[in-house]
mmCIF file of C-alpha atoms in Angstrom:
data_model
loop_
_atom_site.group_PDB
_atom_site.id
_atom_site.type_symbol
_atom_site.label_atom_id
_atom_site.label_comp_id
_atom_site.label_asym_id
_atom_site.label_seq_id
_atom_site.Cartn_x
_atom_site.Cartn_y
_atom_site.Cartn_z
ATOM 1 C CA MET W 1 159.220 103.662 78.723
ATOM 2 C CA GLN W 2 162.495 104.859 80.309
ATOM 3 C CA GLN W 3 162.020 102.351 83.104
ATOM 4 C CA GLU W 4 161.358 99.532 80.659
ATOM 5 C CA SER W 5 164.288 100.376 78.330
ATOM 6 C CA PRO W 6 167.010 98.715 80.457
ATOM 7 C CA ASN W 7 164.865 95.612 80.729
ATOM 8 C CA ILE W 8 164.438 95.489 76.965
ATOM 9 C CA ILE W 9 168.174 96.018 76.444
ATOM 10 C CA ALA W 10 168.932 93.288 78.940
ATOM 11 C CA LEU W 11 166.428 91.038 77.211
ATOM 12 C CA PHE W 12 168.025 91.782 73.829
ATOM 13 C CA LEU W 13 171.538 91.188 75.066
ATOM 14 C CA GLY W 14 170.491 87.969 76.737
ATOM 15 C CA SER W 15 168.849 86.586 73.626
ATOM 16 C CA GLN W 16 170.756 84.196 71.424
ATOM 17 C CA SER W 17 169.025 85.372 68.272
ATOM 18 C CA LEU W 18 166.542 87.913 67.005
ATOM 19 C CA GLN W 19 163.811 85.283 66.956
ATOM 20 C CA ASP W 20 164.647 84.370 70.533
ATOM 21 C CA PHE W 21 164.425 88.058 71.484
ATOM 22 C CA ILE W 22 161.048 88.469 69.742
ATOM 23 C CA ARG W 23 159.670 85.311 71.344
ATOM 24 C CA ASN W 24 160.810 86.399 74.816
ATOM 25 C CA PHE W 25 159.488 89.909 74.262
ATOM 26 C CA VAL W 26 156.065 88.636 73.186
ATOM 27 C CA TYR W 27 155.968 86.306 76.187
ATOM 28 C CA LEU W 28 156.825 89.075 78.630
ATOM 29 C CA ASP W 29 154.308 91.396 77.002
ATOM 30 C CA HIS W 30 151.654 88.701 77.378
ATOM 31 C CA ILE W 31 152.584 88.254 81.029
ATOM 32 C CA GLN W 32 152.331 91.981 81.664
ATOM 33 C CA ALA W 33 148.983 92.202 79.890
ATOM 34 C CA HIS W 34 147.693 89.240 81.900
ATOM 35 C CA ASN W 35 148.914 90.782 85.138
ATOM 36 C CA ALA W 36 147.300 94.095 84.269
ATOM 37 C CA ALA W 37 144.008 92.348 83.518
ATOM 38 C CA GLU W 38 144.237 90.379 86.761
ATOM 39 C CA ILE W 39 144.933 93.546 88.719
ATOM 40 C CA GLU W 40 141.914 95.195 87.107
ATOM 41 C CA ARG W 41 139.764 92.131 87.879
ATOM 42 C CA LEU W 42 140.893 92.126 91.494
ATOM 43 C CA GLN W 43 140.197 95.830 91.750
ATOM 44 C CA ASN W 44 136.684 95.264 90.403
ATOM 45 C CA LEU W 45 136.182 92.407 92.853
ATOM 46 C CA LYS W 46 137.323 94.668 95.672
ATOM 47 C CA GLU W 47 134.859 97.341 94.617
ATOM 48 C CA ASP W 48 132.077 94.754 94.332
ATOM 49 C CA LEU W 49 132.977 93.388 97.753
ATOM 50 C CA GLU W 50 132.909 96.853 99.277
ATOM 51 C CA ALA W 51 129.537 97.541 97.639
ATOM 52 C CA THR W 52 128.187 94.193 98.870
ATOM 53 C CA GLN W 53 129.491 94.876 102.368
ATOM 54 C CA ALA W 54 127.846 98.292 102.367
ATOM 55 C CA SER W 55 124.592 96.709 101.184
ATOM 56 C CA LEU W 56 124.823 94.048 103.889
ATOM 57 C CA ASP W 57 125.479 96.682 106.543
ATOM 58 C CA ALA W 58 122.451 98.656 105.360
ATOM 59 C CA ALA W 59 120.307 95.510 105.279
ATOM 60 C CA ARG W 60 121.520 94.534 108.752
ATOM 61 C CA GLU W 61 120.660 97.969 110.080
ATOM 62 C CA GLU W 62 117.251 97.855 108.400
ATOM 63 C CA ALA W 63 116.613 94.366 109.785
ATOM 64 C CA ALA W 64 117.563 95.537 113.267
ATOM 65 C CA THR W 65 115.178 98.475 112.934
ATOM 66 C CA GLU W 66 112.375 96.229 111.677
ATOM 67 C CA LYS W 67 113.013 93.762 114.486
ATOM 68 C CA GLU W 68 112.825 96.544 117.041
ATOM 69 C CA SER W 69 109.607 97.829 115.463
ATOM 70 C CA ALA W 70 108.126 94.313 115.431
ATOM 71 C CA GLU W 71 109.047 93.781 119.079
ATOM 72 C CA THR W 72 107.519 97.137 119.979
ATOM 73 C CA ALA W 73 104.332 96.304 118.069
ATOM 74 C CA LEU W 74 104.140 92.854 119.685
ATOM 75 C CA LYS W 75 104.591 94.338 123.140
ATOM 76 C CA ALA W 76 101.904 96.932 122.443
ATOM 77 C CA ALA W 77 99.519 94.218 121.213
ATOM 78 C CA GLN W 78 100.196 92.087 124.287
ATOM 79 C CA GLU W 79 99.622 95.043 126.595
ATOM 80 C CA ALA W 80 96.380 95.861 124.772
ATOM 81 C CA ARG W 81 95.132 92.276 125.205
ATOM 82 C CA GLU W 82 96.076 92.300 128.880
ATOM 83 C CA GLU W 83 94.252 95.609 129.339
ATOM 84 C CA ARG W 84 91.135 94.207 127.621
ATOM 85 C CA GLN W 85 91.381 91.170 129.874
ATOM 86 C CA ARG W 86 91.664 93.300 133.030
ATOM 87 C CA ARG W 87 88.810 95.608 132.077
ATOM 88 C CA ALA W 88 86.590 92.679 131.118
ATOM 89 C CA ARG W 89 87.117 91.045 134.509
ATOM 90 C CA GLU W 90 86.294 94.275 136.312
ATOM 91 C CA GLU W 91 83.206 94.872 134.166
ATOM 92 C CA ALA W 92 81.971 91.299 134.612
ATOM 93 C CA ALA W 93 82.357 91.589 138.382
ATOM 94 C CA ARG W 94 80.602 94.967 138.407
ATOM 95 C CA GLN W 95 77.682 93.659 136.356
ATOM 96 C CA ALA W 96 77.368 90.562 138.543
ATOM 97 C CA ALA W 97 77.213 92.735 141.661
ATOM 98 C CA GLU W 98 74.656 94.993 140.011
ATOM 99 C CA ALA W 99 72.579 91.992 138.961
ATOM 100 C CA ALA W 100 72.653 90.639 142.495
ATOM 101 C CA GLU W 101 71.374 93.970 143.758
ATOM 102 C CA LEU W 102 68.621 93.998 141.136
ATOM 103 C CA ALA W 103 67.651 90.441 142.031
ATOM 104 C CA ALA W 104 67.378 91.382 145.694
ATOM 105 C CA LYS W 105 65.270 94.429 144.846
ATOM 106 C CA ALA W 106 63.071 92.384 142.525
ATOM 107 C CA GLU W 107 62.513 89.791 145.226
ATOM 108 C CA ALA W 108 61.693 92.473 147.764
ATOM 109 C CA ALA W 109 59.301 94.121 145.307
ATOM 110 C CA ARG W 110 57.646 90.780 144.586
ATOM 111 C CA GLU W 111 57.122 90.092 148.267
ATOM 112 C CA ALA W 112 55.770 93.602 148.814
ATOM 113 C CA ALA W 113 53.413 93.210 145.860
ATOM 114 C CA GLU W 114 52.146 89.900 147.220
ATOM 115 C CA ARG W 115 51.494 91.474 150.608
ATOM 116 C CA GLU W 116 49.739 94.429 149.019
ATOM 117 C CA ALA W 117 47.643 92.137 146.821
ATOM 118 C CA ALA W 118 46.608 90.076 149.815
ATOM 119 C CA LYS W 119 45.727 93.212 151.730
ATOM 120 C CA GLN W 120 43.705 94.586 148.847
ATOM 121 C CA ALA W 121 41.902 91.273 148.408
ATOM 122 C CA GLU W 122 40.806 91.392 152.011
ATOM 123 C CA GLU W 123 39.743 95.031 151.896
ATOM 124 C CA ALA W 124 38.374 95.153 148.362
ATOM 125 C CA ASN W 125 34.865 96.624 148.239
ATOM 126 C CA ALA W 126 35.133 98.472 144.948
ATOM 127 C CA ASP W 127 32.900 97.797 141.986
ATOM 128 C CA LYS W 128 34.110 94.928 139.773
ATOM 129 C CA ASP W 129 33.858 97.006 136.614
ATOM 130 C CA GLY W 130 35.876 99.720 138.238
ATOM 131 C CA ASP W 131 38.531 97.190 139.050
ATOM 132 C CA GLU W 132 38.571 95.987 135.452
ATOM 133 C CA ASP W 133 38.961 99.551 134.208
ATOM 134 C CA SER W 134 41.801 100.054 136.638
ATOM 135 C CA ASP W 135 43.477 96.879 135.396
ATOM 136 C CA GLU W 136 43.242 98.074 131.820
ATOM 137 C CA ASP W 137 45.032 101.294 132.724
ATOM 138 C CA THR W 138 47.863 99.479 134.510
ATOM 139 C CA TYR W 139 51.130 99.405 132.519
ATOM 140 C CA ASP W 140 52.711 95.980 132.347
ATOM 141 C CA PRO W 141 56.432 96.341 131.479
ATOM 142 C CA THR W 142 56.730 92.637 130.700
ATOM 143 C CA GLN W 143 54.661 93.222 127.551
ATOM 144 C CA ASP W 144 57.308 95.549 126.122
ATOM 145 C CA GLU W 145 59.197 93.823 123.279
ATOM 146 C CA ASN W 146 62.465 95.213 124.678
ATOM 147 C CA TYR W 147 61.761 94.043 128.215
ATOM 148 C CA ILE W 148 64.557 92.069 129.837
ATOM 149 C CA ALA W 149 63.616 90.264 133.004
ATOM 150 C CA PRO W 150 65.762 90.890 136.086
ATOM 151 C CA PRO W 151 67.801 87.965 137.386
ATOM 152 C CA THR W 152 65.979 85.501 139.572
ATOM 153 C CA GLU W 153 69.088 84.419 141.449
ATOM 154 C CA THR W 154 72.538 85.642 142.366
ATOM 155 C CA LEU W 155 74.821 85.532 139.334
ATOM 156 C CA GLU W 156 78.529 85.055 139.805
ATOM 157 C CA PRO W 157 81.080 86.685 137.498
ATOM 158 C CA PRO W 158 82.872 84.251 135.183
ATOM 159 C CA THR W 159 85.994 82.576 136.471
ATOM 160 C CA ALA W 160 89.268 84.176 135.400
ATOM 161 C CA ASP W 161 90.540 82.723 132.152
ATOM 162 C CA GLY W 162 94.172 82.752 133.281
ATOM 163 C CA ALA W 163 95.312 83.553 129.745
ATOM 164 C CA ASP W 164 98.911 84.777 129.722
ATOM 165 C CA TRP W 165 99.087 87.262 126.864
ATOM 166 C CA SER W 166 102.762 87.968 127.544
ATOM 167 C CA MET W 167 103.800 84.577 126.192
ATOM 168 C CA GLY W 168 104.539 84.190 122.503
ATOM 169 C CA LYS W 169 101.876 83.326 119.952
ATOM 170 C CA ASP W 170 103.102 79.764 119.390
ATOM 171 C CA ALA W 171 103.234 79.004 123.123
ATOM 172 C CA PHE W 172 99.786 80.527 123.665
ATOM 173 C CA ILE W 173 98.219 78.509 120.847
ATOM 174 C CA ALA W 174 99.924 75.303 121.991
ATOM 175 C CA GLU W 175 98.653 75.682 125.574
ATOM 176 C CA TRP W 176 95.101 76.734 124.792
ATOM 177 C CA GLY W 177 94.756 74.472 121.780
ATOM 178 C CA ALA W 178 95.392 71.473 124.018
ATOM 179 C CA ARG W 179 92.968 72.700 126.705
ATOM 180 C CA ILE W 180 90.189 73.370 124.224
ATOM 181 C CA ASP W 181 90.794 70.035 122.475
ATOM 182 C CA ALA W 182 90.326 68.274 125.810
ATOM 183 C CA TYR W 183 87.031 70.134 126.323
ATOM 184 C CA LEU W 184 85.742 69.367 122.813
ATOM 185 C CA ALA W 185 86.790 65.708 122.771
ATOM 186 C CA GLY W 186 84.153 63.429 121.244
ATOM 187 C CA SER W 187 82.152 66.258 119.669
ATOM 188 C CA PRO W 188 81.897 67.387 116.034
ATOM 189 C CA LEU W 189 84.320 70.183 116.973
ATOM 190 C CA SER W 190 86.889 67.731 118.319
ATOM 191 C CA GLY W 191 90.397 68.528 117.105
ATOM 192 C CA TYR W 192 89.736 72.200 116.414
ATOM 193 C CA GLY W 193 91.265 73.495 119.635
ATOM 194 C CA THR W 194 94.197 75.031 117.782
ATOM 195 C CA THR W 195 91.802 76.867 115.459
ATOM 196 C CA PHE W 196 89.928 78.331 118.439
ATOM 197 C CA ALA W 197 93.189 79.269 120.181
ATOM 198 C CA GLN W 198 94.620 80.916 117.087
ATOM 199 C CA ALA W 199 91.469 82.972 116.569
ATOM 200 C CA ALA W 200 91.481 83.987 120.246
ATOM 201 C CA TRP W 201 95.067 85.194 119.873
ATOM 202 C CA ASN W 202 94.365 87.040 116.625
ATOM 203 C CA TYR W 203 91.335 88.917 117.963
ATOM 204 C CA GLY W 204 92.223 89.235 121.657
ATOM 205 C CA VAL W 205 89.301 87.284 123.115
ATOM 206 C CA ASP W 206 88.950 84.967 126.124
ATOM 207 C CA PRO W 207 89.924 81.636 124.499
ATOM 208 C CA ARG W 208 87.204 79.748 126.412
ATOM 209 C CA TRP W 209 84.295 81.867 125.269
ATOM 210 C CA SER W 210 83.528 80.656 121.749
ATOM 211 C CA PRO W 211 83.964 76.938 122.587
ATOM 212 C CA ALA W 212 81.636 77.319 125.589
ATOM 213 C CA ILE W 213 78.980 79.098 123.524
ATOM 214 C CA SER W 214 79.084 76.222 121.035
ATOM 215 C CA ASN W 215 78.025 73.910 123.863
ATOM 216 C CA THR W 216 75.205 76.194 125.010
ATOM 217 C CA GLU W 217 73.841 76.700 121.499
ATOM 218 C CA SER W 218 74.432 73.377 119.736
ATOM 219 C CA SER W 219 76.020 70.822 122.094
ATOM 220 C CA LYS W 220 79.448 71.568 120.585
ATOM 221 C CA GLY W 221 78.287 71.460 117.004
ATOM 222 C CA ALA W 222 76.014 68.423 117.250
ATOM 223 C CA TYR W 223 72.822 70.326 116.352
ATOM 224 C CA CYS W 224 73.348 73.135 113.840
ATOM 225 C CA PHE W 225 70.408 74.747 112.018
ATOM 226 C CA GLU W 226 72.846 76.315 109.509
ATOM 227 C CA PRO W 227 75.998 74.678 108.057
ATOM 228 C CA TYR W 228 78.860 74.826 110.562
ATOM 229 C CA ASN W 229 76.920 77.275 112.735
ATOM 230 C CA ALA W 230 77.477 75.942 116.248
ATOM 231 C CA TRP W 231 76.752 79.260 117.973
ATOM 232 C CA GLY W 232 73.088 79.947 117.211
ATOM 233 C CA TRP W 233 73.693 82.987 115.049
ATOM 234 C CA GLY W 234 70.684 83.802 112.887
ATOM 235 C CA GLY W 235 70.384 85.762 109.686
ATOM 236 C CA GLY W 236 71.440 82.893 107.459
ATOM 237 C CA ASN W 237 74.869 82.594 109.033
ATOM 238 C CA GLY W 238 76.324 79.427 107.592
ATOM 239 C CA TRP W 239 79.879 78.582 106.607
ATOM 240 C CA THR W 240 81.739 76.053 104.481
ATOM 241 C CA SER W 241 84.137 74.719 107.126
ATOM 242 C CA TRP W 242 84.760 74.725 110.857
ATOM 243 C CA GLU W 243 87.942 76.750 110.338
ATOM 244 C CA GLN W 244 86.024 79.492 108.566
ATOM 245 C CA ALA W 245 83.168 79.385 111.075
ATOM 246 C CA ILE W 246 85.372 79.499 114.179
ATOM 247 C CA ASP W 247 87.384 82.441 112.897
ATOM 248 C CA ALA W 248 84.213 84.341 111.959
ATOM 249 C CA HIS W 249 82.560 83.712 115.333
ATOM 250 C CA VAL W 250 85.552 84.751 117.433
ATOM 251 C CA ARG W 251 86.029 87.819 115.255
ATOM 252 C CA GLY W 252 82.352 88.638 115.763
ATOM 253 C CA LEU W 253 82.646 88.270 119.533
ATOM 254 C CA ALA W 254 85.596 90.657 119.598
ATOM 255 C CA ALA W 255 83.824 93.236 117.438
ATOM 256 C CA GLY W 256 80.333 93.020 118.902
ATOM 257 C CA TYR W 257 80.700 91.907 122.510
ATOM 258 C CA GLY W 258 84.225 92.382 123.829
ATOM 259 C CA TYR W 259 86.772 90.255 125.624
ATOM 260 C CA THR W 260 84.603 87.815 127.574
ATOM 261 C CA ILE W 261 81.147 86.949 128.818
ATOM 262 C CA THR W 262 79.275 89.468 130.969
ATOM 263 C CA ILE W 263 75.643 89.809 131.977
ATOM 264 C CA ALA W 264 75.183 92.596 129.427
ATOM 265 C CA ASN W 265 76.697 90.405 126.722
ATOM 266 C CA ALA W 266 74.374 87.545 127.653
ATOM 267 C CA GLN W 267 71.368 89.872 127.454
ATOM 268 C CA LYS W 268 72.557 90.992 124.022
ATOM 269 C CA TYR W 269 73.404 87.501 122.731
ATOM 270 C CA CYS W 270 70.278 85.725 123.979
ATOM 271 C CA PRO W 271 67.660 88.256 125.201
ATOM 272 C CA PRO W 272 64.731 85.850 125.737
ATOM 273 C CA ASN W 273 66.613 83.512 128.053
ATOM 274 C CA TRP W 274 69.721 85.458 128.958
ATOM 275 C CA GLU W 275 69.998 84.340 132.588
ATOM 276 C CA LYS W 276 70.088 80.626 131.815
ATOM 277 C CA TRP W 277 72.387 81.318 128.857
ATOM 278 C CA TYR W 278 74.771 83.240 131.095
ATOM 279 C CA ILE W 279 74.851 80.568 133.783
ATOM 280 C CA ASN W 280 75.301 77.671 131.361
ATOM 281 C CA THR W 281 77.985 79.376 129.297
ATOM 282 C CA SER W 282 79.906 80.617 132.347
ATOM 283 C CA ASN W 283 79.855 77.149 133.890
ATOM 284 C CA GLN W 284 81.185 75.640 130.664
ATOM 285 C CA MET W 285 83.960 78.222 130.469
ATOM 286 C CA ALA W 286 85.075 77.186 133.933
ATOM 287 C CA LEU W 287 85.624 73.644 132.607
ATOM 288 C CA ILE W 288 88.167 74.657 129.977
#
């Protein structure tokens, strides 16, 4: 009030009349009130700005943390896929070598059995009934419902898929979608390469495997005994679209069989005719 008194006195002395003084006083009071309100508004804006800046800084820090976590998770997923890929190749090669050894042993055993049979036929003097009794007591493993015949020829491991799991998802799907589309051209599954590639990425499976099985089992979807079932799965497995079917099949391969085709997987997928199934499917995979 002491500071304002000289200003009021000066205002009074400078006024030509009392009305002029009152009018000027009211005007100045209005100006001061407006300025005070503006200062308060600006102060509130400053506080809001500081709060917004703090919120943005926190959000930026959180986003950076989430980005780092996402990158770490992506790297871990890529490394896991690459490890599955490496192990699958090693296992496929091991099983192929083992099958080749079994085939060689089976062939040697067959030849030895033929020689022994010929020798016994020449030397046989035993009673016929005795021979029949002996035959009845002989165990025939091929009659076992779980019997799986040994390979009749040398089986090669599948060719390397060449999938680069270190590339991004979009690049992976673009590359493999185009390759699978080229393989499926002209079939009922034509144009679904991207769907196969996306499922392969999502479940970490050799992207060639499911498309190749569709050829072995149904000529790429041309002959399906259940709706959209191009892979010969029984148990009433039918779907309502190719997108649904492809995703389900690739997911099933990942859960029940692993990364890629092996001899053991062929024996599990198609026990009665596993050797032909393995050869046909592997050869088709090499085309993709």
